[in-house]
Tab-separated table of N, CA and C in Angstrom:
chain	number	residue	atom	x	y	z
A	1204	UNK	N	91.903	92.892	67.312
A	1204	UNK	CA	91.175	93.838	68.134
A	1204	UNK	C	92.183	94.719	68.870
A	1205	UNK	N	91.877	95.878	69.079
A	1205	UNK	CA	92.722	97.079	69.408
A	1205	UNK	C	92.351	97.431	70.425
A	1206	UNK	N	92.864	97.216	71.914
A	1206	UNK	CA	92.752	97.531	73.186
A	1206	UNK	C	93.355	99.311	73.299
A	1207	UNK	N	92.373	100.479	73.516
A	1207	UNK	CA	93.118	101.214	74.266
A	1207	UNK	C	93.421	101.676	75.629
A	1208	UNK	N	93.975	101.537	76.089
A	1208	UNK	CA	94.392	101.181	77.737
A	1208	UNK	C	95.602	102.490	78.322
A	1209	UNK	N	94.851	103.354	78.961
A	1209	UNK	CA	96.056	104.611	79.465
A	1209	UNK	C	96.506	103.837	80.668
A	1210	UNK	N	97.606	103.698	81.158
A	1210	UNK	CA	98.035	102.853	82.278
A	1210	UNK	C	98.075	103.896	83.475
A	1211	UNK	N	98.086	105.066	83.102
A	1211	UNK	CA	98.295	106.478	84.081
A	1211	UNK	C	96.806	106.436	84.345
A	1212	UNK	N	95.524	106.756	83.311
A	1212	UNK	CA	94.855	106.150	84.527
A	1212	UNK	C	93.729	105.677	84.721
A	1213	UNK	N	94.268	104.005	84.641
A	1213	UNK	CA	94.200	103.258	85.285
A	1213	UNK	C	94.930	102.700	86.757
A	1214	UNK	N	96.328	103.342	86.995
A	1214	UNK	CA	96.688	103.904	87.987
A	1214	UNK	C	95.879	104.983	88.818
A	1215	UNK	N	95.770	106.099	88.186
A	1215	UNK	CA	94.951	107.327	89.213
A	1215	UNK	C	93.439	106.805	89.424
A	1216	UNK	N	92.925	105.659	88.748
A	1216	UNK	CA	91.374	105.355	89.036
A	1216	UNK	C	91.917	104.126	90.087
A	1217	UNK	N	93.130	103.315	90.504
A	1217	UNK	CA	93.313	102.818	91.585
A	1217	UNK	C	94.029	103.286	92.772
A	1218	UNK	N	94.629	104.239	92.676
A	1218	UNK	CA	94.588	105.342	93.958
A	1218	UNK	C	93.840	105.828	94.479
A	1219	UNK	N	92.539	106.049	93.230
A	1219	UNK	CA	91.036	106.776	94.072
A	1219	UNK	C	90.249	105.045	94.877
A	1220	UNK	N	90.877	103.957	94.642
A	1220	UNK	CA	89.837	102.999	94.875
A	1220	UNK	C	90.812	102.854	96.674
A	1221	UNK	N	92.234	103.078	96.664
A	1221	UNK	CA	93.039	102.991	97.866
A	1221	UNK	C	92.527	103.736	98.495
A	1222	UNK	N	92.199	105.094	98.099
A	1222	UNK	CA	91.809	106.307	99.140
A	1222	UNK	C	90.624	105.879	99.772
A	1223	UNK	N	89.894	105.240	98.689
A	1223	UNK	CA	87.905	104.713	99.394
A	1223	UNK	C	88.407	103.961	100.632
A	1224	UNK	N	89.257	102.713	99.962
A	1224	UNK	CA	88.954	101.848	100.982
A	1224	UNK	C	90.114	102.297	102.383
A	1225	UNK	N	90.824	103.347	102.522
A	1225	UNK	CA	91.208	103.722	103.179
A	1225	UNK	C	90.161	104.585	104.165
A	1226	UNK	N	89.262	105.552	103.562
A	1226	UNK	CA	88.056	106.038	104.092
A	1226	UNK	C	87.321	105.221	105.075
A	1227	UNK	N	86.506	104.314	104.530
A	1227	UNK	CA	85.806	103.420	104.721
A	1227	UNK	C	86.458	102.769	105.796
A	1228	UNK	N	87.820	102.006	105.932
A	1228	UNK	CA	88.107	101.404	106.564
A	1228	UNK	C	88.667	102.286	108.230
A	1229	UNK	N	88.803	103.500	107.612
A	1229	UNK	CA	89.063	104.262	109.009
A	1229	UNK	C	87.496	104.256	109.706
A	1230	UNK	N	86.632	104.767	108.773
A	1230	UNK	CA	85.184	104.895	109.335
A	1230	UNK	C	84.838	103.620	110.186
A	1231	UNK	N	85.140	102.406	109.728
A	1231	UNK	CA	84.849	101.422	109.869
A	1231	UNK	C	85.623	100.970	111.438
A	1232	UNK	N	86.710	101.773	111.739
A	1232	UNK	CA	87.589	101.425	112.815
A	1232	UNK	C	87.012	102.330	113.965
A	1233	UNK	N	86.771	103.872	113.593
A	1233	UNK	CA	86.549	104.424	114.131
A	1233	UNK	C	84.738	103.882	114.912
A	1234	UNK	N	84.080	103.426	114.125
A	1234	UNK	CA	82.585	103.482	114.179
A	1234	UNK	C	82.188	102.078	115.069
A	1235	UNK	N	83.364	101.561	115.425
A	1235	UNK	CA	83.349	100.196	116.118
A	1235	UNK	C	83.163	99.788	117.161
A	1236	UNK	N	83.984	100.908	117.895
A	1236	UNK	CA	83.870	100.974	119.488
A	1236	UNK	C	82.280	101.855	119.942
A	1237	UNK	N	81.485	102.620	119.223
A	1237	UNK	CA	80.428	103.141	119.185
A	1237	UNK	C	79.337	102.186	119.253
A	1238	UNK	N	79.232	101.406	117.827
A	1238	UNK	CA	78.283	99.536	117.432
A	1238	UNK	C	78.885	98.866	118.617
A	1239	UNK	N	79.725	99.109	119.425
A	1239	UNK	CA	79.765	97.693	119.821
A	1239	UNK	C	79.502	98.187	121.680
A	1240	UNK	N	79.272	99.322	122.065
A	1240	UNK	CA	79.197	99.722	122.945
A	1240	UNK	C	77.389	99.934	123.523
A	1241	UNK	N	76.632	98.554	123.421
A	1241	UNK	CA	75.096	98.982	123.266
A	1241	UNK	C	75.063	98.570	124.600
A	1242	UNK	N	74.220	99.219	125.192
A	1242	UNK	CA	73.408	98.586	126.720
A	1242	UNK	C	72.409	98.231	126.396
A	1243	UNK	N	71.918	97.172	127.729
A	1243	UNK	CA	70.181	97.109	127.685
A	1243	UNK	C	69.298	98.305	128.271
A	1244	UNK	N	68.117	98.053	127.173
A	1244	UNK	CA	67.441	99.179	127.781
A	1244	UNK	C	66.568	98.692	129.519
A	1245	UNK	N	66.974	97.466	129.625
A	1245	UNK	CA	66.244	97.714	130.582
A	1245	UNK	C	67.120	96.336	131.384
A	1246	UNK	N	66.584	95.950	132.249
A	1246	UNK	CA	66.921	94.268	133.030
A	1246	UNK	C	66.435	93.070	133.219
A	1247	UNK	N	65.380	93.564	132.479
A	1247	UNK	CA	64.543	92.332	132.022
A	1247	UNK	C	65.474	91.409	131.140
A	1248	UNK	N	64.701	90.252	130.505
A	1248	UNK	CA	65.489	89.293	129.779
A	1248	UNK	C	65.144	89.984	128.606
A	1249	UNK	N	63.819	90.387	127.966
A	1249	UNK	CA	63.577	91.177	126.936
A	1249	UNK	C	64.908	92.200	126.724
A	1250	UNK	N	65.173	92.899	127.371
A	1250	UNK	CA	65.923	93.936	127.144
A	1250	UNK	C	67.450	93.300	127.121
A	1251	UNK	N	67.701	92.302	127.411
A	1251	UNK	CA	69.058	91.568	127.248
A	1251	UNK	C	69.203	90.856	126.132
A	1252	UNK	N	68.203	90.504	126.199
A	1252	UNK	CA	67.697	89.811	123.945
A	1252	UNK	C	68.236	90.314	123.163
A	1253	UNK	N	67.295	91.903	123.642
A	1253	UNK	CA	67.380	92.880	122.373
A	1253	UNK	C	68.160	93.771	121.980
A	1254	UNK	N	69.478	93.992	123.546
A	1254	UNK	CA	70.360	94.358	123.335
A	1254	UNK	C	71.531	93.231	122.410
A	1255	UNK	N	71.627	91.259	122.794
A	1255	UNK	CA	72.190	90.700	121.628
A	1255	UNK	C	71.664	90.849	120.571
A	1256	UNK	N	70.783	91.501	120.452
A	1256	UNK	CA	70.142	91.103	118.531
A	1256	UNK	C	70.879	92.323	117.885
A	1257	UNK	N	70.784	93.712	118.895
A	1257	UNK	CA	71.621	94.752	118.005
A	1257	UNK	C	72.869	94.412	118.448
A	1258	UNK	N	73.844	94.176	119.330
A	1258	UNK	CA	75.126	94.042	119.244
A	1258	UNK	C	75.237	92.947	117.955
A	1259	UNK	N	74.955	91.776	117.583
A	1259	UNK	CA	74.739	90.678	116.471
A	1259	UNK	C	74.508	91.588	115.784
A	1260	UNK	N	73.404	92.453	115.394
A	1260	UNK	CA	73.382	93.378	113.761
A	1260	UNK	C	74.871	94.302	113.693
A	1261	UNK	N	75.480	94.189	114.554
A	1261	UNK	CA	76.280	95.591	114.290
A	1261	UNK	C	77.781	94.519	114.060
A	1262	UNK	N	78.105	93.320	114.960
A	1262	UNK	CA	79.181	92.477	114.611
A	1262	UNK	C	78.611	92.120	112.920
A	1263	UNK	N	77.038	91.879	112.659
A	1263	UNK	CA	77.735	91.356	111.285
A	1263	UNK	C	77.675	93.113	110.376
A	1264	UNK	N	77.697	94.028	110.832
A	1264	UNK	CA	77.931	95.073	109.738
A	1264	UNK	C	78.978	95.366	109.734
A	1265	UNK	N	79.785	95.312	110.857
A	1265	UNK	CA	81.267	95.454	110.748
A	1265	UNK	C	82.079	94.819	109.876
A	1266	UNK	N	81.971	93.193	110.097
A	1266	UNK	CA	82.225	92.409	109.163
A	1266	UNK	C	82.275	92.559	107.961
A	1267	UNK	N	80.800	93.193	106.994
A	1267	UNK	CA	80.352	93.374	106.322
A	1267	UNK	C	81.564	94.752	105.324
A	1268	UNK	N	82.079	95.778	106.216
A	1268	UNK	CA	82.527	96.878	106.124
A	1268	UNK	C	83.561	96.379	106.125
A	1269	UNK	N	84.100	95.635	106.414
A	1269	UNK	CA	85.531	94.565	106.657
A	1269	UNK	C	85.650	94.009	105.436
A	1270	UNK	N	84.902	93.353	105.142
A	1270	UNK	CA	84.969	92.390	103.434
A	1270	UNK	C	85.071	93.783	102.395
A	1271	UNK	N	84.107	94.808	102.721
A	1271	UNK	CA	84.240	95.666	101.799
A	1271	UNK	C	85.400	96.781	101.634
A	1272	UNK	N	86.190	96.650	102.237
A	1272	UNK	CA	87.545	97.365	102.644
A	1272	UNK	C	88.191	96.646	102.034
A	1273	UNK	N	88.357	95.639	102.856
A	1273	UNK	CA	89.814	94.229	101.984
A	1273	UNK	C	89.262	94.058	100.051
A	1274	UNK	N	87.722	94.106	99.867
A	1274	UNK	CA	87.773	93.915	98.356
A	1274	UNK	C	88.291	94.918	97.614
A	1275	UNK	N	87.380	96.122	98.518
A	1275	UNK	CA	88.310	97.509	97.445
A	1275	UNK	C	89.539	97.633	97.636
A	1276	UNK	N	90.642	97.063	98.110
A	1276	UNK	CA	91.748	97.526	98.028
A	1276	UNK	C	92.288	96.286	97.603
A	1277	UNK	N	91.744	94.947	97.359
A	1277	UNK	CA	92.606	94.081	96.705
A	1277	UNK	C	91.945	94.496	94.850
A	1278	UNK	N	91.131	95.361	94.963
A	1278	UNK	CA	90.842	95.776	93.475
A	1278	UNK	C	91.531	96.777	92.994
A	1279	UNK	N	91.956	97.576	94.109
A	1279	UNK	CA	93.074	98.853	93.555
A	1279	UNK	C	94.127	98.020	93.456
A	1280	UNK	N	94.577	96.984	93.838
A	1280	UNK	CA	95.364	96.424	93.899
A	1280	UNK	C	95.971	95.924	92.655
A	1281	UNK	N	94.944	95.166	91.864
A	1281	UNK	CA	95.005	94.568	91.109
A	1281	UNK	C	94.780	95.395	89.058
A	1282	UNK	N	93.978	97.137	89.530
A	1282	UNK	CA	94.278	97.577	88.683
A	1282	UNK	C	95.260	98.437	88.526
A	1283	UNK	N	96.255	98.710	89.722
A	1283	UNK	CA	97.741	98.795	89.858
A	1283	UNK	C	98.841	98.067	88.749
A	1284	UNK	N	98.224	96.480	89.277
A	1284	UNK	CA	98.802	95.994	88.499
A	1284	UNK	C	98.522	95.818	86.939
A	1285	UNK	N	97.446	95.730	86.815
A	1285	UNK	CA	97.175	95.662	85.443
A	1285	UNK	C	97.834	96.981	84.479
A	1286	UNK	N	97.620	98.286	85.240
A	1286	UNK	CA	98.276	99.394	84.308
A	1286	UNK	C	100.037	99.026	84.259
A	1287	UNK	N	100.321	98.110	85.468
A	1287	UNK	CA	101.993	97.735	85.318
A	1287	UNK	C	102.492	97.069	83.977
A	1288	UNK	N	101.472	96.074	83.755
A	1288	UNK	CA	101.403	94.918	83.134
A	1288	UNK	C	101.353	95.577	81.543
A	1289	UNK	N	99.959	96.542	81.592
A	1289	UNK	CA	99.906	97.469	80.325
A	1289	UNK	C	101.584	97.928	80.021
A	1290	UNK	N	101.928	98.771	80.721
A	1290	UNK	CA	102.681	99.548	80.804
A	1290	UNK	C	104.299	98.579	79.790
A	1291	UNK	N	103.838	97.829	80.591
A	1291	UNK	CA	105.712	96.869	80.111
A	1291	UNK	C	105.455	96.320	78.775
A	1292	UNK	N	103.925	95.570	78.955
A	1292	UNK	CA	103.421	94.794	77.119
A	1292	UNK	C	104.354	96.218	75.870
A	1293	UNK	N	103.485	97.510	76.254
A	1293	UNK	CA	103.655	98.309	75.558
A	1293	UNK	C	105.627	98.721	75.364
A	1294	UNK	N	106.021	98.562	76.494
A	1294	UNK	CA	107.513	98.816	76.016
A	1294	UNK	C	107.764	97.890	75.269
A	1295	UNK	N	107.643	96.479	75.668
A	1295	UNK	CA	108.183	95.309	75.155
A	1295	UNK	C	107.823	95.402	73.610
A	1296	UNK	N	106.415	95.966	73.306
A	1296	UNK	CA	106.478	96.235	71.716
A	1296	UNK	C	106.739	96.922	70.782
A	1297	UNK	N	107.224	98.186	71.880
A	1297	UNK	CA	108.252	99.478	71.014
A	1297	UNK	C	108.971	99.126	70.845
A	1298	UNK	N	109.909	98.591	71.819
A	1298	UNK	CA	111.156	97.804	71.580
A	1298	UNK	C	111.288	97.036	70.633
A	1299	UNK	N	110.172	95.802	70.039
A	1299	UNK	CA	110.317	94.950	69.222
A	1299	UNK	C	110.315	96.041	67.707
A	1300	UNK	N	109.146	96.520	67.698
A	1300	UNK	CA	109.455	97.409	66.640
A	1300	UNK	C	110.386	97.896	66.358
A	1301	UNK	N	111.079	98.815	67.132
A	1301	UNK	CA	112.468	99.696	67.209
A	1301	UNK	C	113.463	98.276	66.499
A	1302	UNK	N	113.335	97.362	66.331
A	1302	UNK	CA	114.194	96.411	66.303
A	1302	UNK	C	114.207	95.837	65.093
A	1303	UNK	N	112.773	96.088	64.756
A	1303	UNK	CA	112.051	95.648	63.328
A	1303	UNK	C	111.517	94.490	63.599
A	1304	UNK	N	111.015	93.393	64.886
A	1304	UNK	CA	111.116	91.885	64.714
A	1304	UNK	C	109.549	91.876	64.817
């Protein structure tokens, strides 16, 4: 079976996945101190509830934006490496050729 595999890009499709999770993760830094800045609407206990239930929705979306940052960039990561990996198989078998073996 005949793999064709451009390692260039598969490189430039993991620079675009660095740039996302670079995006995302600024958004995600920036958008934090905003989620996490809720008052109660009022002084009741109701309104102290319901201000933890949205501060709690917004700690777990952060989180959420957190996992999804660290995955996309351990995936650019990893098709970095894979075009590396392409990249050397393919010398290593010019070379053998060039050699005749």
């Amino acid at each position: 079976m005949t793999l064709l595999v451009d390692p260039a890009l598969v490189s430039a499709s993991a620079g675009v996945d660095s740039i996302a999770a670079g995006v995302v993760g600024a958004g995600t830094l920036g958008a934090s101190p905003v989620m996490a800045a809720v008052l109660p609407p009022g002084i009741d206990s109701t309104s102290v509830m319901a201000q933890g239930m949205v501060l709690a929705h917004a700690a777990s979306a952060l989180q959420m934006l957190g996992q999804f940052t660290g995955q996309r960039a351990l995936f650019a990561a990893a098709k970095d490496l894979s075009a590396g990996v392409f990249s050397a198989t393919e010398a290593a078998n010019a070379a053998a050729a060039a050699l005749g073996v």
